[in-house]
Amino acid sequence: MEHQCGHDKFKEEYKYESIPSDSVEQSSDIRNLQFKQARNMVITYNMDYFKPLATSPLKDKLIGITNSCEKALNLATQYFSRLIKIFPKKEADMRFKYSNKKCGLVPIPDIDRSQGKNSDLHLYISYTVEPGKNTLAYAGWCQFIDRLGPTHGTVNFNLGLLAAKNLQDPIVFEDLMEIVIHEMTHVLGFSDNDVPRWVNSKGQPHTVPIVKFVTRGVERLFLRTPHVLAFAKKYYGCEKLLGMPLENQGGSGSAGSHWEQTAIADEYMNASSSHTQAHFSGFTTNLLRDTGFYAEVNFSMEEAMTYGQGKGCEFITGKCDQNIREFCTPVQDDGLCDYYHYGSSSCSIGEYNDSDCNTSKIYANTKCWDTNSDFNTKQNQSVYGVKFGINSKCFNGTLLNKNYIQNNKLKGNCYQYQCNRNLQQLIIEVGDQKIICTQNLAQIKVSEFSGYIQCPENINEFCGFKKYCPNYCSANGYCLKGQCYCANGFYGQDCSNYKGL
């Protein structure tokens, strides 16, 4: 789904200040005895704001949207519970202390001021109806205790946009869940306003966590907290790297609160949602470590990326090299596969790219995983031998049924594929035939077709690209490294079975 992050909307409309930790009253509840034992993060939420929708004339449709929003929230809380371990906060810390009557749009219940939630973060969920906006959701914190991190926050859904989406479609629901995880990551600390509040292992603010530096003629911010800096240096192969560049475009909510699109594309914390699959990478997990608010961030959940990996300092600070796959040449490269081979694409500057840094964006009807694509027809299957589905990727070539006149135009098409166990060999299905790739960029002929199909530039790398889960977890779970993790009550390889709660 098309989505522009609305974190700026929250920051501009709501001005909240953090609470000094020494001003929070002490409590003798049982959680004080548990401080030295970290637990999986517990996130609770309140959806009372949605209750009036039950009497709306459009209640049947609105209840369906509400249920999808809550399911996405529930799965996101499960995701972060698996990702983060935290030392439980005191009961007093989890009381709402601010004099503000609302968190975002939601009135604070009186009981939340006198009795703290038995959780590590409590969210107030709201909605707006803004069909003319391109923001599906936004989020931020509304209570933050210095050195401990956020205690209360809000997530707002734009029902005006969501009403036009088929949230029962597992592909669409997966996009919604990715957006919720993105927005909740802002609440957890990924915001330019919060970086000065991050603390080191001694509980003190980081020394110069952000520096300014001019690259490609633009002054930008580089995040240089210890874990992020070490990871970025190793990832790009650049020991001189000042830090990880933050987004410098898109207004106050995008600039400084997201990873720079030109440096790392298709990451969960880019300013605009991925048109393919977002990766929750080591950049973001290390950022969460550097906040100092969390006892442990699960390394095993980091999703491997290759975009810009090993390309050196020049990739970050120099000109964009259109001879490497991360970048492209407009018109000349239109129709070729995108970087991760999700589909054929157009080459353009993009909203958040640096100038002269053109990247590929897949066409709406050539997403290889989408069997509903209007390019997935019997005619195209006959003419090009294509096949769409979760086990398909884009391959460049000039293949054309011999009954048609060949124009030798190199372009990307979707084919089912399979990698062997050591990721060194690739089997591609063209129609009812199978061809084997063992050599990078090899051009392979296929009987009954003129032209050739081209093997990937790096077969080993290609075979390690992120894969889709079976049936996209049936809109009942989240996908992590090819495996579905089901919502409560659902089970099975694709979370399609229901056993009840």
Short mmCIF file of C-alpha atoms in Angstrom, two decimals:
data_model
loop_
_atom_site.label_atom_id
_atom_site.label_comp_id
_atom_site.label_asym_id
_atom_site.label_seq_id
_atom_site.Cartn_x
_atom_site.Cartn_y
_atom_site.Cartn_z
CA MET A 1 0.00 0.00 0.00
CA GLU A 2 1.14 3.52 -0.73
CA HIS A 3 1.92 5.26 2.56
CA GLN A 4 3.88 8.29 3.66
CA CYS A 5 4.90 8.25 7.29
CA GLY A 6 2.84 10.68 9.38
CA HIS A 7 5.22 10.94 12.32
CA ASP A 8 5.65 14.64 11.51
CA LYS A 9 1.91 15.21 11.91
CA PHE A 10 2.11 13.95 15.47
CA LYS A 11 5.24 15.92 16.38
CA GLU A 12 3.85 19.16 14.98
CA GLU A 13 0.39 18.88 16.55
CA TYR A 14 1.34 17.50 19.95
CA LYS A 15 4.20 18.90 22.01
CA TYR A 16 5.05 16.60 24.90
CA GLU A 17 8.01 16.95 27.25
CA SER A 18 9.76 14.11 29.04
CA ILE A 19 9.53 13.64 32.81
CA PRO A 20 12.75 13.58 34.87
CA SER A 21 13.09 10.09 36.29
CA ASP A 22 13.88 11.35 39.80
CA SER A 23 10.51 13.13 39.94
CA VAL A 24 8.56 9.90 39.58
CA GLU A 25 7.35 8.67 42.94
CA GLN A 26 8.62 5.34 44.20
CA SER A 27 6.38 2.32 44.47
CA SER A 28 6.66 -0.82 46.57
CA ASP A 29 4.77 -3.07 44.17
CA ILE A 30 6.06 -6.52 43.29
CA ARG A 31 7.70 -5.27 40.08
CA ASN A 32 10.36 -3.46 42.14
CA LEU A 33 11.69 -6.89 43.07
CA GLN A 34 11.94 -7.88 39.40
CA PHE A 35 14.13 -5.03 38.19
CA LYS A 36 17.21 -7.16 37.57
CA GLN A 37 15.33 -9.74 35.54
CA ALA A 38 14.46 -8.66 32.01
CA ARG A 39 11.25 -9.89 30.44
CA ASN A 40 9.84 -9.93 26.94
CA MET A 41 8.36 -6.50 26.35
CA VAL A 42 4.67 -6.19 27.19
CA ILE A 43 2.70 -3.64 25.16
CA THR A 44 -0.95 -3.00 25.98
CA TYR A 45 -3.46 -0.80 24.19
CA ASN A 46 -6.83 0.88 24.61
CA MET A 47 -9.30 1.03 21.69
CA ASP A 48 -12.20 2.73 23.50
CA TYR A 49 -12.02 5.61 21.01
CA PHE A 50 -13.51 3.24 18.40
CA LYS A 51 -16.61 2.30 20.43
CA PRO A 52 -18.92 4.97 18.91
CA LEU A 53 -18.41 3.34 15.49
CA ALA A 54 -20.64 0.49 16.66
CA THR A 55 -23.68 2.76 16.26
CA SER A 56 -22.63 4.30 12.95
CA PRO A 57 -24.83 3.73 9.85
CA LEU A 58 -21.68 2.28 8.27
CA LYS A 59 -20.95 0.09 11.27
CA ASP A 60 -20.68 -3.19 9.32
CA LYS A 61 -17.84 -1.89 7.15
CA LEU A 62 -16.23 0.11 9.95
CA ILE A 63 -16.23 -2.82 12.36
CA GLY A 64 -14.41 -4.90 9.75
CA ILE A 65 -11.76 -2.18 9.36
CA THR A 66 -11.49 -1.81 13.14
CA ASN A 67 -10.98 -5.55 13.56
CA SER A 68 -8.18 -5.50 10.97
CA CYS A 69 -6.52 -2.55 12.71
CA GLU A 70 -6.70 -4.34 16.06
CA LYS A 71 -5.36 -7.56 14.56
CA ALA A 72 -2.42 -5.64 13.07
CA LEU A 73 -1.81 -4.00 16.46
CA ASN A 74 -2.00 -7.33 18.25
CA LEU A 75 0.51 -8.90 15.88
CA ALA A 76 2.82 -5.89 16.14
CA THR A 77 2.82 -6.18 19.94
CA GLN A 78 3.68 -9.89 19.57
CA TYR A 79 6.47 -8.93 17.17
CA PHE A 80 8.03 -6.45 19.59
CA SER A 81 7.60 -8.85 22.50
CA ARG A 82 9.74 -11.33 20.60
CA LEU A 83 12.21 -8.61 19.55
CA ILE A 84 12.76 -6.73 22.83
CA LYS A 85 13.51 -7.65 26.42
CA ILE A 86 13.13 -4.93 29.01
CA PHE A 87 13.48 -4.44 32.74
CA PRO A 88 9.89 -3.99 34.01
CA LYS A 89 8.97 -0.46 34.99
CA LYS A 90 7.58 0.33 38.43
CA GLU A 91 3.83 0.62 38.79
CA ALA A 92 4.21 4.34 39.50
CA ASP A 93 6.15 4.81 36.26
CA MET A 94 3.21 3.39 34.32
CA ARG A 95 0.72 5.93 35.67
CA PHE A 96 -0.14 8.77 33.32
CA LYS A 97 1.46 11.81 34.99
CA TYR A 98 0.97 14.62 32.50
CA SER A 99 -1.66 17.28 33.10
CA ASN A 100 -2.74 16.81 29.47
CA LYS A 101 -6.28 15.49 29.27
CA LYS A 102 -5.53 13.52 26.13
CA CYS A 103 -2.88 11.36 24.54
CA GLY A 104 -3.15 12.43 20.94
CA LEU A 105 -6.89 12.38 20.31
CA VAL A 106 -7.79 9.98 23.12
CA PRO A 107 -9.05 11.20 26.53
CA ILE A 108 -7.03 9.67 29.38
CA PRO A 109 -9.20 7.49 31.67
CA ASP A 110 -8.98 8.60 35.31
CA ILE A 111 -7.92 5.12 36.38
CA ASP A 112 -4.78 5.39 34.21
CA ARG A 113 -3.64 8.33 36.36
CA SER A 114 -4.02 6.46 39.64
CA GLN A 115 -3.19 2.91 38.62
CA GLY A 116 -0.31 1.98 36.33
CA LYS A 117 -0.72 -0.67 33.65
CA ASN A 118 1.11 -3.96 34.16
CA SER A 119 2.99 -3.39 30.93
CA ASP A 120 6.07 -1.65 29.56
CA LEU A 121 4.26 0.58 27.06
CA HIS A 122 0.57 1.49 26.91
CA LEU A 123 -0.93 2.78 23.67
CA TYR A 124 -4.10 4.78 23.09
CA ILE A 125 -5.54 3.96 19.67
CA SER A 126 -7.51 6.52 17.66
CA TYR A 127 -8.74 7.16 14.16
CA THR A 128 -9.31 10.01 11.74
CA VAL A 129 -11.19 10.08 8.44
CA GLU A 130 -8.93 11.81 5.91
CA PRO A 131 -9.37 10.19 2.48
CA GLY A 132 -7.41 13.00 0.82
CA LYS A 133 -4.22 12.30 2.78
CA ASN A 134 -1.57 9.72 1.85
CA THR A 135 -0.86 8.72 5.45
CA LEU A 136 -2.49 5.49 6.60
CA ALA A 137 -1.31 5.78 10.21
CA TYR A 138 0.90 7.84 12.50
CA ALA A 139 2.22 7.38 16.02
CA GLY A 140 4.27 8.93 18.80
CA TRP A 141 4.71 8.89 22.55
CA CYS A 142 2.80 11.13 24.94
CA GLN A 143 4.63 10.24 28.15
CA PHE A 144 8.35 9.63 28.40
CA ILE A 145 10.48 9.20 31.52
CA ASP A 146 14.10 10.24 31.19
CA ARG A 147 16.52 7.29 31.08
CA LEU A 148 13.62 4.79 31.08
CA GLY A 149 11.99 5.65 27.75
CA PRO A 150 8.37 5.91 26.61
CA THR A 151 5.59 4.70 28.89
CA HIS A 152 2.50 5.86 26.97
CA GLY A 153 1.90 6.54 23.30
CA THR A 154 -0.71 6.66 20.58
CA VAL A 155 -1.32 5.11 17.18
CA ASN A 156 -3.83 6.76 14.85
CA PHE A 157 -5.39 5.03 11.83
CA ASN A 158 -6.75 6.92 8.84
CA LEU A 159 -10.05 5.13 8.21
CA GLY A 160 -10.67 7.39 5.23
CA LEU A 161 -7.89 5.62 3.34
CA LEU A 162 -8.25 2.18 4.89
CA ALA A 163 -11.93 2.04 3.85
CA ALA A 164 -10.79 1.82 0.24
CA LYS A 165 -8.46 -1.13 0.94
CA ASN A 166 -9.36 -4.81 0.96
CA LEU A 167 -7.88 -5.63 4.36
CA GLN A 168 -9.05 -9.23 4.06
CA ASP A 169 -6.48 -9.68 1.29
CA PRO A 170 -3.41 -11.18 3.00
CA ILE A 171 -1.06 -9.08 0.84
CA VAL A 172 -2.83 -5.83 1.78
CA PHE A 173 -3.01 -6.82 5.44
CA GLU A 174 0.72 -7.58 5.49
CA ASP A 175 1.34 -4.04 4.21
CA LEU A 176 -0.84 -2.64 7.01
CA MET A 177 1.04 -4.62 9.62
CA GLU A 178 4.40 -3.39 8.29
CA ILE A 179 3.10 0.18 8.61
CA VAL A 180 2.00 -0.42 12.22
CA ILE A 181 5.41 -1.89 13.10
CA HIS A 182 7.09 1.13 11.46
CA GLU A 183 4.96 3.62 13.39
CA MET A 184 5.40 1.80 16.70
CA THR A 185 9.18 1.92 16.18
CA HIS A 186 8.86 5.71 16.27
CA VAL A 187 7.15 5.41 19.66
CA LEU A 188 9.97 3.17 20.90
CA GLY A 189 12.60 5.82 20.19
CA PHE A 190 13.32 6.30 16.48
CA SER A 191 12.65 10.02 16.24
CA ASP A 192 14.99 12.98 15.86
CA ASN A 193 13.42 14.55 18.96
CA ASP A 194 14.32 11.50 21.03
CA VAL A 195 17.99 11.01 20.12
CA PRO A 196 19.15 13.54 22.79
CA ARG A 197 17.20 11.45 25.33
CA TRP A 198 18.95 8.18 24.48
CA VAL A 199 21.40 6.95 27.10
CA ASN A 200 24.55 4.84 27.16
CA SER A 201 25.23 1.84 29.38
CA LYS A 202 25.90 4.20 32.31
CA GLY A 203 22.55 5.93 31.93
CA GLN A 204 24.10 9.11 30.54
CA PRO A 205 23.24 10.83 27.23
CA HIS A 206 25.44 9.86 24.29
CA THR A 207 28.27 12.28 23.49
CA VAL A 208 27.54 13.92 20.11
CA PRO A 209 25.11 11.25 18.87
CA ILE A 210 24.46 13.13 15.62
CA VAL A 211 26.87 15.06 13.40
CA LYS A 212 26.28 17.18 10.31
CA PHE A 213 28.27 16.60 7.15
CA VAL A 214 27.93 17.63 3.51
CA THR A 215 27.64 14.80 0.99
CA ARG A 216 26.56 15.09 -2.65
CA GLY A 217 26.26 18.83 -2.09
CA VAL A 218 23.69 18.47 0.71
CA GLU A 219 24.15 18.94 4.44
CA ARG A 220 22.74 15.92 6.22
CA LEU A 221 22.61 14.29 9.63
CA PHE A 222 24.61 11.18 10.49
CA LEU A 223 23.68 9.04 13.48
CA ARG A 224 26.88 7.86 15.18
CA THR A 225 25.78 6.11 18.37
CA PRO A 226 28.03 3.10 19.14
CA HIS A 227 26.03 0.12 17.87
CA VAL A 228 24.69 1.88 14.77
CA LEU A 229 28.12 3.23 13.84
CA ALA A 230 29.85 -0.14 14.24
CA PHE A 231 27.18 -1.92 12.21
CA ALA A 232 27.24 0.68 9.42
CA LYS A 233 31.04 0.60 9.13
CA LYS A 234 31.01 -3.17 8.77
CA TYR A 235 27.99 -3.26 6.46
CA TYR A 236 29.34 -0.76 3.94
CA GLY A 237 32.99 -1.70 4.41
CA CYS A 238 33.98 1.84 5.38
CA GLU A 239 36.05 2.35 8.52
CA LYS A 240 36.07 6.14 7.99
CA LEU A 241 32.27 6.37 8.00
CA LEU A 242 31.03 9.21 10.22
CA GLY A 243 27.74 7.49 10.97
CA MET A 244 24.56 6.22 9.35
CA PRO A 245 22.87 8.91 7.24
CA LEU A 246 19.38 9.97 8.25
CA GLU A 247 16.73 11.13 5.80
CA ASN A 248 17.25 14.77 4.80
CA GLN A 249 14.06 15.20 2.76
CA GLY A 250 10.32 15.09 3.33
CA GLY A 251 9.76 17.70 6.05
CA SER A 252 10.32 17.61 9.78
CA GLY A 253 8.69 14.23 10.32
CA SER A 254 10.76 12.41 7.73
CA ALA A 255 14.04 14.30 7.97
CA GLY A 256 16.06 12.94 10.86
CA SER A 257 13.48 10.32 11.86
CA HIS A 258 14.15 7.75 9.13
CA TRP A 259 17.07 6.09 7.37
CA GLU A 260 18.28 7.85 4.24
CA GLN A 261 16.55 6.22 1.26
CA THR A 262 19.62 6.49 -0.98
CA ALA A 263 21.79 4.69 1.58
CA ILE A 264 19.48 1.79 2.41
CA ALA A 265 16.29 1.06 0.45
CA ASP A 266 13.40 -1.23 1.41
CA GLU A 267 14.15 -0.93 5.12
CA TYR A 268 11.27 -0.79 7.61
CA MET A 269 12.32 2.67 8.75
CA ASN A 270 12.52 4.44 5.41
CA ALA A 271 10.20 7.46 5.15
CA SER A 272 7.88 5.84 2.61
CA SER A 273 6.63 2.28 2.73
CA SER A 274 8.34 -0.32 0.61
CA HIS A 275 6.61 -1.21 -2.65
CA THR A 276 7.86 -4.76 -2.22
CA GLN A 277 9.00 -6.16 1.14
CA ALA A 278 10.44 -4.12 3.97
CA HIS A 279 13.40 -5.47 5.96
CA PHE A 280 13.76 -5.01 9.72
CA SER A 281 17.53 -4.85 9.48
CA GLY A 282 20.50 -4.58 11.79
CA PHE A 283 20.42 -0.80 11.33
CA THR A 284 17.12 -0.56 13.20
CA THR A 285 17.83 -3.22 15.82
CA ASN A 286 21.11 -1.48 16.65
CA LEU A 287 19.32 1.84 16.88
CA LEU A 288 16.97 0.32 19.46
CA ARG A 289 20.01 -0.95 21.38
CA ASP A 290 21.51 2.53 21.37
CA THR A 291 18.42 4.10 22.91
CA GLY A 292 19.51 2.49 26.19
CA PHE A 293 15.89 1.75 27.12
CA TYR A 294 15.95 -1.97 26.40
CA ALA A 295 17.84 -4.79 28.10
CA GLU A 296 18.17 -6.88 24.95
CA VAL A 297 17.22 -6.69 21.28
CA ASN A 298 16.95 -10.07 19.57
CA PHE A 299 19.77 -10.47 17.02
CA SER A 300 18.06 -13.47 15.43
CA MET A 301 15.21 -11.29 14.14
CA GLU A 302 17.48 -9.04 12.08
CA GLU A 303 16.71 -9.51 8.39
CA ALA A 304 19.70 -9.64 6.09
CA MET A 305 20.04 -6.94 3.45
CA THR A 306 22.50 -6.52 0.60
CA TYR A 307 21.59 -3.05 -0.73
CA GLY A 308 24.87 -1.11 -0.73
CA GLN A 309 26.60 -3.80 1.31
CA GLY A 310 30.36 -3.80 0.88
CA LYS A 311 30.25 -0.89 -1.57
CA GLY A 312 32.63 1.23 0.51
CA CYS A 313 32.67 4.87 1.63
CA GLU A 314 31.96 6.13 -1.86
CA PHE A 315 28.47 4.61 -1.76
CA ILE A 316 27.54 6.92 1.13
CA THR A 317 29.56 10.05 0.42
CA GLY A 318 30.32 9.96 -3.32
CA LYS A 319 28.33 10.15 -6.53
CA CYS A 320 25.73 7.48 -7.21
CA ASP A 321 27.27 4.96 -9.60
CA GLN A 322 24.68 3.99 -12.17
CA ASN A 323 26.79 0.98 -13.15
CA ILE A 324 25.91 -0.88 -9.94
CA ARG A 325 22.51 -2.50 -9.41
CA GLU A 326 21.49 -0.20 -6.57
CA PHE A 327 21.13 2.63 -9.10
CA CYS A 328 19.91 2.83 -12.67
CA THR A 329 19.65 4.97 -15.80
CA PRO A 330 16.17 6.34 -16.66
CA VAL A 331 14.60 5.11 -19.92
CA GLN A 332 17.56 2.83 -20.67
CA ASP A 333 16.83 0.60 -17.66
CA ASP A 334 13.04 0.88 -17.68
CA GLY A 335 11.43 -2.54 -17.73
CA LEU A 336 14.34 -4.34 -16.06
CA CYS A 337 14.03 -6.12 -12.73
CA ASP A 338 14.29 -4.06 -9.56
CA TYR A 339 17.19 -4.53 -7.12
CA TYR A 340 15.66 -7.45 -5.19
CA HIS A 341 14.10 -9.01 -8.32
CA TYR A 342 10.51 -8.55 -7.13
CA GLY A 343 9.27 -7.36 -10.53
CA SER A 344 10.02 -5.31 -13.64
CA SER A 345 10.46 -1.65 -12.86
CA SER A 346 10.81 1.93 -13.97
CA CYS A 347 13.89 3.99 -13.19
CA SER A 348 13.43 7.42 -11.64
CA ILE A 349 14.78 9.81 -9.02
CA GLY A 350 12.14 8.92 -6.43
CA GLU A 351 10.72 11.24 -3.77
CA TYR A 352 13.40 10.66 -1.14
CA ASN A 353 16.49 9.97 -3.26
CA ASP A 354 19.42 12.33 -3.55
CA SER A 355 19.72 14.16 -6.87
CA ASP A 356 21.24 12.08 -9.68
CA CYS A 357 20.57 8.94 -7.64
CA ASN A 358 18.00 7.10 -9.72
CA THR A 359 16.55 3.86 -8.41
CA SER A 360 14.10 1.26 -9.69
CA LYS A 361 10.46 1.03 -8.61
CA ILE A 362 8.38 -1.93 -9.69
CA TYR A 363 5.31 -1.42 -11.84
CA ALA A 364 1.99 -2.00 -10.08
CA ASN A 365 1.04 -4.87 -12.40
CA THR A 366 4.36 -6.74 -12.48
CA LYS A 367 4.73 -7.78 -8.84
CA CYS A 368 5.91 -11.34 -9.28
CA TRP A 369 4.33 -12.53 -6.02
CA ASP A 370 0.86 -11.25 -6.94
CA THR A 371 -1.21 -13.88 -8.75
CA ASN A 372 -3.93 -11.23 -9.22
CA SER A 373 -1.65 -9.15 -11.46
CA ASP A 374 -3.33 -8.24 -14.75
CA PHE A 375 -0.09 -9.36 -16.42
CA ASN A 376 -0.66 -12.89 -15.10
CA THR A 377 -2.71 -14.06 -18.09
CA LYS A 378 -2.75 -17.25 -20.14
CA GLN A 379 -1.56 -15.27 -23.14
CA ASN A 380 1.51 -13.95 -21.32
CA GLN A 381 2.17 -17.41 -19.93
CA SER A 382 2.22 -18.66 -23.52
CA VAL A 383 4.16 -15.74 -25.02
CA TYR A 384 6.81 -15.35 -22.30
CA GLY A 385 6.49 -18.53 -20.21
CA VAL A 386 5.83 -16.46 -17.08
CA LYS A 387 4.46 -17.64 -13.74
CA PHE A 388 3.40 -15.47 -10.77
CA GLY A 389 3.27 -16.51 -7.11
CA ILE A 390 5.14 -16.42 -3.80
CA ASN A 391 7.85 -18.65 -5.29
CA SER A 392 8.42 -16.40 -8.29
CA LYS A 393 10.98 -13.66 -8.92
CA CYS A 394 11.89 -11.34 -11.77
CA PHE A 395 14.56 -12.36 -14.28
CA ASN A 396 15.86 -10.22 -17.11
CA GLY A 397 15.91 -11.64 -20.60
CA THR A 398 14.60 -11.50 -24.14
CA LEU A 399 12.56 -14.72 -24.12
CA LEU A 400 9.67 -14.77 -26.58
CA ASN A 401 7.59 -17.62 -27.96
CA LYS A 402 8.95 -18.51 -31.41
CA ASN A 403 5.54 -17.82 -32.94
CA TYR A 404 6.14 -14.10 -32.30
CA ILE A 405 8.62 -11.66 -33.84
CA GLN A 406 11.65 -11.09 -31.58
CA ASN A 407 12.68 -7.49 -30.83
CA ASN A 408 15.64 -8.42 -28.56
CA LYS A 409 14.54 -5.91 -25.94
CA LEU A 410 16.00 -6.88 -22.57
CA LYS A 411 13.30 -6.74 -19.89
CA GLY A 412 12.22 -8.40 -16.68
CA ASN A 413 9.58 -11.11 -16.43
CA CYS A 414 8.31 -13.29 -13.59
CA TYR A 415 9.30 -16.93 -13.31
CA GLN A 416 9.05 -19.52 -10.59
CA TYR A 417 12.44 -20.51 -9.19
CA GLN A 418 14.14 -22.71 -6.64
CA CYS A 419 17.61 -22.52 -5.09
CA ASN A 420 19.64 -25.51 -3.96
CA ARG A 421 20.68 -25.84 -0.33
CA ASN A 422 24.11 -24.24 -0.67
CA LEU A 423 22.61 -21.28 -2.58
CA GLN A 424 25.02 -21.79 -5.47
CA GLN A 425 22.59 -23.15 -8.05
CA LEU A 426 19.28 -21.86 -9.30
CA ILE A 427 16.48 -23.65 -11.16
CA ILE A 428 14.14 -21.41 -13.17
CA GLU A 429 10.85 -22.65 -14.62
CA VAL A 430 9.92 -21.25 -18.03
CA GLY A 431 6.53 -22.60 -19.01
CA ASP A 432 6.84 -26.35 -18.42
CA GLN A 433 10.62 -26.34 -18.83
CA LYS A 434 13.34 -26.05 -16.21
CA ILE A 435 16.69 -24.40 -16.80
CA ILE A 436 19.64 -24.32 -14.41
CA CYS A 437 21.75 -21.29 -13.49
CA THR A 438 25.22 -22.04 -12.17
CA GLN A 439 27.06 -19.00 -13.51
CA ASN A 440 26.35 -15.35 -12.72
CA LEU A 441 24.80 -13.40 -15.63
CA ALA A 442 24.83 -16.46 -17.90
CA GLN A 443 22.47 -16.14 -20.87
CA ILE A 444 20.52 -19.38 -21.26
CA LYS A 445 18.47 -20.48 -24.25
CA VAL A 446 15.11 -22.21 -23.79
CA SER A 447 13.58 -24.50 -26.40
CA GLU A 448 10.38 -23.22 -28.06
CA PHE A 449 11.47 -19.66 -27.23
CA SER A 450 13.71 -17.25 -29.08
CA GLY A 451 16.12 -15.08 -27.11
CA TYR A 452 17.49 -15.99 -23.68
CA ILE A 453 16.93 -15.67 -19.94
CA GLN A 454 19.68 -14.10 -17.86
CA CYS A 455 20.90 -15.56 -14.58
CA PRO A 456 21.16 -13.11 -11.65
CA GLU A 457 24.27 -10.99 -11.20
CA ASN A 458 25.07 -12.86 -8.00
CA ILE A 459 23.31 -16.23 -7.61
CA ASN A 460 24.40 -16.72 -4.00
CA GLU A 461 23.15 -13.26 -3.03
CA PHE A 462 19.92 -13.71 -5.00
CA CYS A 463 19.13 -16.98 -3.22
CA GLY A 464 19.49 -15.23 0.13
CA PHE A 465 16.93 -12.51 -0.64
CA LYS A 466 13.94 -12.24 1.68
CA LYS A 467 11.13 -14.62 0.79
CA TYR A 468 7.40 -14.40 1.23
CA CYS A 469 5.66 -16.64 3.74
CA PRO A 470 3.03 -19.22 2.69
CA ASN A 471 -0.15 -17.36 1.70
CA TYR A 472 1.30 -14.25 3.40
CA CYS A 473 0.28 -15.85 6.73
CA SER A 474 -3.39 -15.61 5.67
CA ALA A 475 -3.74 -12.16 7.27
CA ASN A 476 -3.52 -13.99 10.62
CA GLY A 477 0.18 -13.70 11.44
CA TYR A 478 3.45 -11.97 10.71
CA CYS A 479 6.22 -13.29 8.50
CA LEU A 480 9.78 -13.58 9.77
CA LYS A 481 12.52 -15.18 7.67
CA GLY A 482 10.05 -17.24 5.67
CA GLN A 483 8.12 -18.53 8.69
CA CYS A 484 4.67 -17.45 9.88
CA TYR A 485 4.12 -16.50 13.51
CA CYS A 486 0.38 -16.72 14.07
CA ALA A 487 -1.97 -14.49 16.04
CA ASN A 488 -3.48 -16.02 19.16
CA GLY A 489 -6.01 -18.69 18.22
CA PHE A 490 -4.56 -19.35 14.75
CA TYR A 491 -2.13 -22.07 13.75
CA GLY A 492 -0.68 -23.92 10.78
CA GLN A 493 2.14 -23.25 8.33
CA ASP A 494 0.20 -20.31 6.88
CA CYS A 495 -1.89 -19.43 10.00
CA SER A 496 -5.07 -20.42 8.16
CA ASN A 497 -6.41 -22.75 10.86
CA TYR A 498 -8.39 -21.45 13.83
CA LYS A 499 -8.70 -23.23 17.17
CA GLY A 500 -10.27 -20.40 19.18
CA LEU A 501 -8.89 -18.48 22.14
#
